[in-house]
Amino acid sequence: MRSEGSPSGRKRNPIIEEARRRQIVDAAIETVAEVGYAHASLARIAQRAQTSKSVVSYHFAGKDELLEQVVTQIYGDSWAFIEPRLVAQSSAAGKLAAYIESNIAYMHARRAHLLAVVDVVGNHRTADGRLRFEPSTDESVLALLGEILRTGQRDGEFRDFDPRLVAVTVSQAIIGVLGAWVADPTVDLTAYAAELVTLFDRATRSQGRTT
Amino acid sequence: MRSEGSPSGRKRNPIIEEARRRQIVDAAIETVAEVGYAHASLARIAQRAQTSKSVVSYHFAGKDELLEQVVTQIYGDSWAFIEPRLVAQSSAAGKLAAYIESNIAYMHARRAHLLAVVDVVGNHRTADGRLRFEPSTDESVLALLGEILRTGQRDGEFRDFDPRLVAVTVSQAIIGVLGAWVADPTVDLTAYAAELVTLFDRATRSQGRTT
Amino acid sequence: MRSEGSPSGRKRNPIIEEARRRQIVDAAIETVAEVGYAHASLARIAQRAQTSKSVVSYHFAGKDELLEQVVTQIYGDSWAFIEPRLVAQSSAAGKLAAYIESNIAYMHARRAHLLAVVDVVGNHRTADGRLRFEPSTDESVLALLGEILRTGQRDGEFRDFDPRLVAVTVSQAIIGVLGAWVADPTVDLTAYAAELVTLFDRATRSQGRTT
Amino acid sequence: MRSEGSPSGRKRNPIIEEARRRQIVDAAIETVAEVGYAHASLARIAQRAQTSKSVVSYHFAGKDELLEQVVTQIYGDSWAFIEPRLVAQSSAAGKLAAYIESNIAYMHARRAHLLAVVDVVGNHRTADGRLRFEPSTDESVLALLGEILRTGQRDGEFRDFDPRLVAVTVSQAIIGVLGAWVADPTVDLTAYAAELVTLFDRATRSQGRTT
DNA sequence: GATGAATGAGACTTCATTCAT
DNA sequence: CATGAATGAAGTCTCATTCAT
């Protein structure tokens, strides 16, 4: 049980408190990345954070809350990286390319984040056995991509297709490229990203148009 | 272990033996599909197979071998379904379309197999924490797709691109579409498969060509 | 989780199984008697039964089932001792006296049973904090005593009073006498039992009657 | 601990100090009454007192001292209620009746006190597993009742019996009646108290006497 | 005077595996 | 061929207590 005296959940000294939580979440990310979700026990996470299981239990209501923080933090960080790069583009095709490239670039720089988020999202379940997070790809990501694609279709940049299907495909293609890099870190991820941009440009452009 | 040749009263019976193993592997598939890799204990698998843990341990060297059989069996079954449909196509583009459609069709008919194989492949690890299977997509699948794509490029059907990247993309796009269906079983998987074929046809065709 | 293969809950070899369960229940009784409910951990019980926690968990679904067995067993044993002594009496007054004396005699011979049953009944609670057993005195005991008292009133042996109140009082008086003996084992429990019989004889007899 | 005499800026304030302790003890009583001794953790008690564990630990040496205060306070309060009602009676029979009725009346008005004191007295143990308080009934209560009963015998009011046995019986009968009320709050506790007085009047009166 | 933070002991439970029959 | 029984490691979580501020 967390929160005593202050039912809001936040402690009186938010600075040290937040720092400790962040430190533990980071340790959890690294641990999941290294040994996988199934073997990422509180003991191992605590060990990496250089504390004890009790401290982890003190700062988080339980393993569930900790793992949810892992996902929340990675989603937040990656979005903070991607968003300005999207805003900088005015065309839909530009935004699509920027999304693909910045997403890959972010994970390129944080391999552990990639491994952890995929593992936790794909495995963390509620007591009744249902996945706690959206499977495969986050719903908000699909909504964003769908919006970009629909805008492009309205403006005549893109041909006619099912925006959701293409959004799913783009999303999974990115994961696939990242997965290939995880399996074999020698692949040139930047080149792959560029090729992916080309591929989806071709797949979505309306006929006869040129960049 | 009994001695071979069975000089004693009891007879070896490979048929019943194989049937038992298959029954247990099926139970394992269903269990993983239902409660997920992390909660698929031997006890639960045995319960679903209507036996006891001991029987499972008797027929398989351990949990590892059982889960490897799960993956092997699903890979084998799906390949048995897909291969004839590939052979029936002569063009590279035809083979690519056939691969996409038959792969999705197979999983469409066996939801539990899809859930189980994704879960086990993505989670089953060796004692030292490394994944026991190729991450994300099976290497042999990538080799097959790469071969089709390269043939198409050689014959002028396809434009110039990195075959491995496109192979990865095709593979992950299929998983993505299947994932969208798992998350929301009401999506029209057949329509999605057709759209996916169109999308990759556009993405790979050399300019100016038509079907 | 107990019971595998045989959903009934009983194992194939009921003899050895039942012996082990009994052994563990006995160890639980002694442990609760010695260190009290709150300190009677599975570890301590297992230690006294000369096994490990795992074995206890194997034979019982959990601590709850074990403690319920403790109470069930003691209730059953004591009733097996008391019943024939009740049947041997024809008059209501005789049955009342026999109940008091045999109840005290049984617990006199099994101090640990007395301590354990009082402790478990008074403390064992469900997850939501409610007592798992009837508080103070078992309802079936009160029903039995009430029946005896009502019969005595109908036959003119006993004066008019609230049968349930007197049943509760008899029940608690027995516990009180036993409690006095637990606190100070030098008290003459047999003499106390006899005095208790006299006391309730006086309190219940109809005026003018004699034994 | 600060030095005495408080030479520094802060002043010792025994009033606020005592109020705080009382507030915490009250919270402990309510908590034990609600969730039982075994689940009455310092955290839960602090939560109900609207403070934190640290505050509780600051005001009491430990959980032990707090629970001892719970018992002491309830014993004290109940005696303050009962004593004047005893003094008001001149005959031994009158005192006995007054004791029974005022005891029940007090607990009738404070259900939580009843539940808490029974639970703590029956469960609180020292490190070596021995009960910290007298089991069942307080020794001073038995002494008081014994004194009343002996006086009554000396004056010829009561017949000859073992005073301690009857004291124990009276004490437990009261607990029994209260227990019946706790189990079923709809029972008419006042009527039960009156019946109890009658019952023990009959059981103790010397022959041929009348009120 | 008071408290947020930390901590280690110990609680219950689940699990994969082994062994004698 | 099959299984009931046993087992120890490891998991998550709760708790009373202590300490620096």
Short mmCIF file of N, CA, C and O (backbone and C1' of nucleotides) in Angstrom, two decimals, chain A residues 24 27-32 35-49 51-53 56-57 62-63 66-67, chain F residues 10-13:
data_model
loop_
_atom_site.label_atom_id
_atom_site.label_comp_id
_atom_site.label_asym_id
_atom_site.label_seq_id
_atom_site.Cartn_x
_atom_site.Cartn_y
_atom_site.Cartn_z
N ILE A 24 13.99 3.59 -10.22
CA ILE A 24 13.48 2.22 -10.20
C ILE A 24 12.87 1.84 -11.54
O ILE A 24 13.07 0.74 -12.04
N ALA A 27 15.58 1.04 -13.85
CA ALA A 27 16.12 -0.29 -13.57
C ALA A 27 15.18 -1.36 -14.13
O ALA A 27 15.63 -2.38 -14.66
N ALA A 28 13.90 -1.12 -14.02
CA ALA A 28 12.93 -2.09 -14.53
C ALA A 28 13.06 -2.21 -16.05
O ALA A 28 13.02 -3.31 -16.60
N ILE A 29 13.21 -1.08 -16.71
CA ILE A 29 13.36 -1.09 -18.17
C ILE A 29 14.58 -1.92 -18.58
O ILE A 29 14.51 -2.81 -19.42
N GLU A 30 15.69 -1.63 -17.92
CA GLU A 30 16.92 -2.36 -18.26
C GLU A 30 16.78 -3.85 -17.97
O GLU A 30 17.25 -4.70 -18.73
N THR A 31 16.13 -4.17 -16.87
CA THR A 31 15.99 -5.57 -16.50
C THR A 31 15.12 -6.33 -17.49
O THR A 31 15.47 -7.43 -17.95
N VAL A 32 13.99 -5.72 -17.84
CA VAL A 32 13.13 -6.38 -18.82
C VAL A 32 13.87 -6.54 -20.14
O VAL A 32 13.79 -7.58 -20.79
N VAL A 35 16.61 -9.59 -19.43
CA VAL A 35 16.21 -10.98 -19.16
C VAL A 35 14.78 -11.29 -19.59
O VAL A 35 14.33 -12.43 -19.47
N GLY A 36 14.08 -10.30 -20.10
CA GLY A 36 12.72 -10.56 -20.57
C GLY A 36 11.68 -10.39 -19.49
O GLY A 36 11.96 -10.48 -18.30
N TYR A 37 10.47 -10.15 -19.93
CA TYR A 37 9.37 -9.89 -19.03
C TYR A 37 9.21 -11.01 -17.99
O TYR A 37 9.10 -10.75 -16.80
N ALA A 38 9.22 -12.24 -18.46
CA ALA A 38 8.90 -13.37 -17.58
C ALA A 38 9.91 -13.53 -16.45
O ALA A 38 9.57 -14.03 -15.39
N HIS A 39 11.13 -13.12 -16.69
CA HIS A 39 12.16 -13.30 -15.66
C HIS A 39 12.49 -12.00 -14.94
O HIS A 39 13.43 -11.96 -14.16
N ALA A 40 11.76 -10.96 -15.23
CA ALA A 40 12.04 -9.68 -14.59
C ALA A 40 11.33 -9.62 -13.25
O ALA A 40 10.26 -9.02 -13.12
N SER A 41 11.90 -10.25 -12.25
CA SER A 41 11.28 -10.26 -10.93
C SER A 41 11.61 -8.98 -10.17
O SER A 41 12.55 -8.27 -10.51
N LEU A 42 10.83 -8.71 -9.16
CA LEU A 42 11.10 -7.54 -8.33
C LEU A 42 12.51 -7.61 -7.75
O LEU A 42 13.20 -6.60 -7.62
N ALA A 43 12.92 -8.80 -7.38
CA ALA A 43 14.25 -8.95 -6.79
C ALA A 43 15.33 -8.49 -7.77
O ALA A 43 16.23 -7.73 -7.41
N ARG A 44 15.20 -8.93 -9.03
CA ARG A 44 16.21 -8.57 -10.01
C ARG A 44 16.19 -7.07 -10.30
O ARG A 44 17.22 -6.42 -10.45
N ILE A 45 14.98 -6.54 -10.39
CA ILE A 45 14.86 -5.10 -10.65
C ILE A 45 15.47 -4.31 -9.49
O ILE A 45 16.23 -3.36 -9.69
N ALA A 46 15.15 -4.72 -8.28
CA ALA A 46 15.67 -4.03 -7.10
C ALA A 46 17.20 -4.11 -7.08
O ALA A 46 17.89 -3.13 -6.78
N GLN A 47 17.70 -5.27 -7.40
CA GLN A 47 19.14 -5.48 -7.40
C GLN A 47 19.83 -4.50 -8.36
O GLN A 47 20.82 -3.86 -8.03
N ARG A 48 19.24 -4.35 -9.54
CA ARG A 48 19.82 -3.45 -10.53
C ARG A 48 19.70 -1.99 -10.08
O ARG A 48 20.56 -1.15 -10.40
N ALA A 49 18.62 -1.71 -9.35
CA ALA A 49 18.44 -0.34 -8.85
C ALA A 49 19.25 -0.11 -7.58
O ALA A 49 19.20 0.97 -6.98
N THR A 51 18.83 -1.43 -4.65
CA THR A 51 18.03 -1.38 -3.42
C THR A 51 17.50 -2.76 -3.13
O THR A 51 17.98 -3.74 -3.69
N SER A 52 16.48 -2.80 -2.30
CA SER A 52 15.88 -4.09 -1.96
C SER A 52 14.44 -4.14 -2.47
O SER A 52 13.85 -3.12 -2.82
N LYS A 53 13.91 -5.33 -2.49
CA LYS A 53 12.53 -5.51 -2.93
C LYS A 53 11.58 -4.59 -2.16
O LYS A 53 10.64 -4.04 -2.72
N VAL A 56 11.19 -1.11 -3.49
CA VAL A 56 10.36 -1.08 -4.69
C VAL A 56 8.89 -1.15 -4.29
O VAL A 56 8.06 -0.38 -4.77
N SER A 57 8.60 -2.08 -3.41
CA SER A 57 7.21 -2.21 -2.95
C SER A 57 6.74 -0.95 -2.23
O SER A 57 5.55 -0.65 -2.21
N GLY A 62 2.67 -2.10 -6.44
CA GLY A 62 2.98 -3.50 -6.72
C GLY A 62 3.67 -3.61 -8.05
O GLY A 62 4.02 -2.60 -8.67
N LYS A 63 3.90 -4.81 -8.47
CA LYS A 63 4.60 -5.00 -9.74
C LYS A 63 3.79 -4.40 -10.89
O LYS A 63 4.35 -3.85 -11.83
N LEU A 66 4.37 -0.69 -11.27
CA LEU A 66 5.72 -0.45 -11.77
C LEU A 66 5.79 -0.67 -13.28
O LEU A 66 6.30 0.17 -14.03
N LEU A 67 5.25 -1.79 -13.74
CA LEU A 67 5.33 -2.09 -15.17
C LEU A 67 4.48 -1.13 -15.99
O LEU A 67 4.83 -0.79 -17.11
P DA F 10 16.62 -19.92 -6.70
"O5'" DA F 10 15.35 -19.04 -7.03
"C5'" DA F 10 14.46 -19.45 -8.05
"C4'" DA F 10 13.15 -18.73 -7.90
"C3'" DA F 10 13.31 -17.24 -7.52
"O3'" DA F 10 12.68 -16.46 -8.50
"C1'" DA F 10 11.64 -18.31 -6.20
P DG F 11 12.78 -14.92 -8.49
"O5'" DG F 11 11.25 -14.50 -8.37
"C5'" DG F 11 10.29 -15.14 -9.21
"C4'" DG F 11 8.92 -14.88 -8.66
"C3'" DG F 11 8.79 -13.48 -8.08
"O3'" DG F 11 8.01 -12.66 -8.93
"C1'" DG F 11 7.93 -15.12 -6.57
P DT F 12 8.14 -11.09 -8.65
"O5'" DT F 12 6.91 -10.87 -7.67
"C5'" DT F 12 5.62 -11.30 -8.08
"C4'" DT F 12 4.64 -11.08 -6.95
"C3'" DT F 12 4.58 -9.63 -6.45
"O3'" DT F 12 3.22 -9.26 -6.31
"C1'" DT F 12 5.05 -11.07 -4.63
P DC F 13 2.90 -7.72 -6.03
"O5'" DC F 13 2.65 -7.73 -4.46
"C5'" DC F 13 1.74 -8.69 -3.91
"C4'" DC F 13 1.87 -8.70 -2.40
"C3'" DC F 13 1.83 -7.30 -1.75
"O3'" DC F 13 0.67 -7.24 -0.94
"C1'" DC F 13 3.57 -8.68 -0.84
#
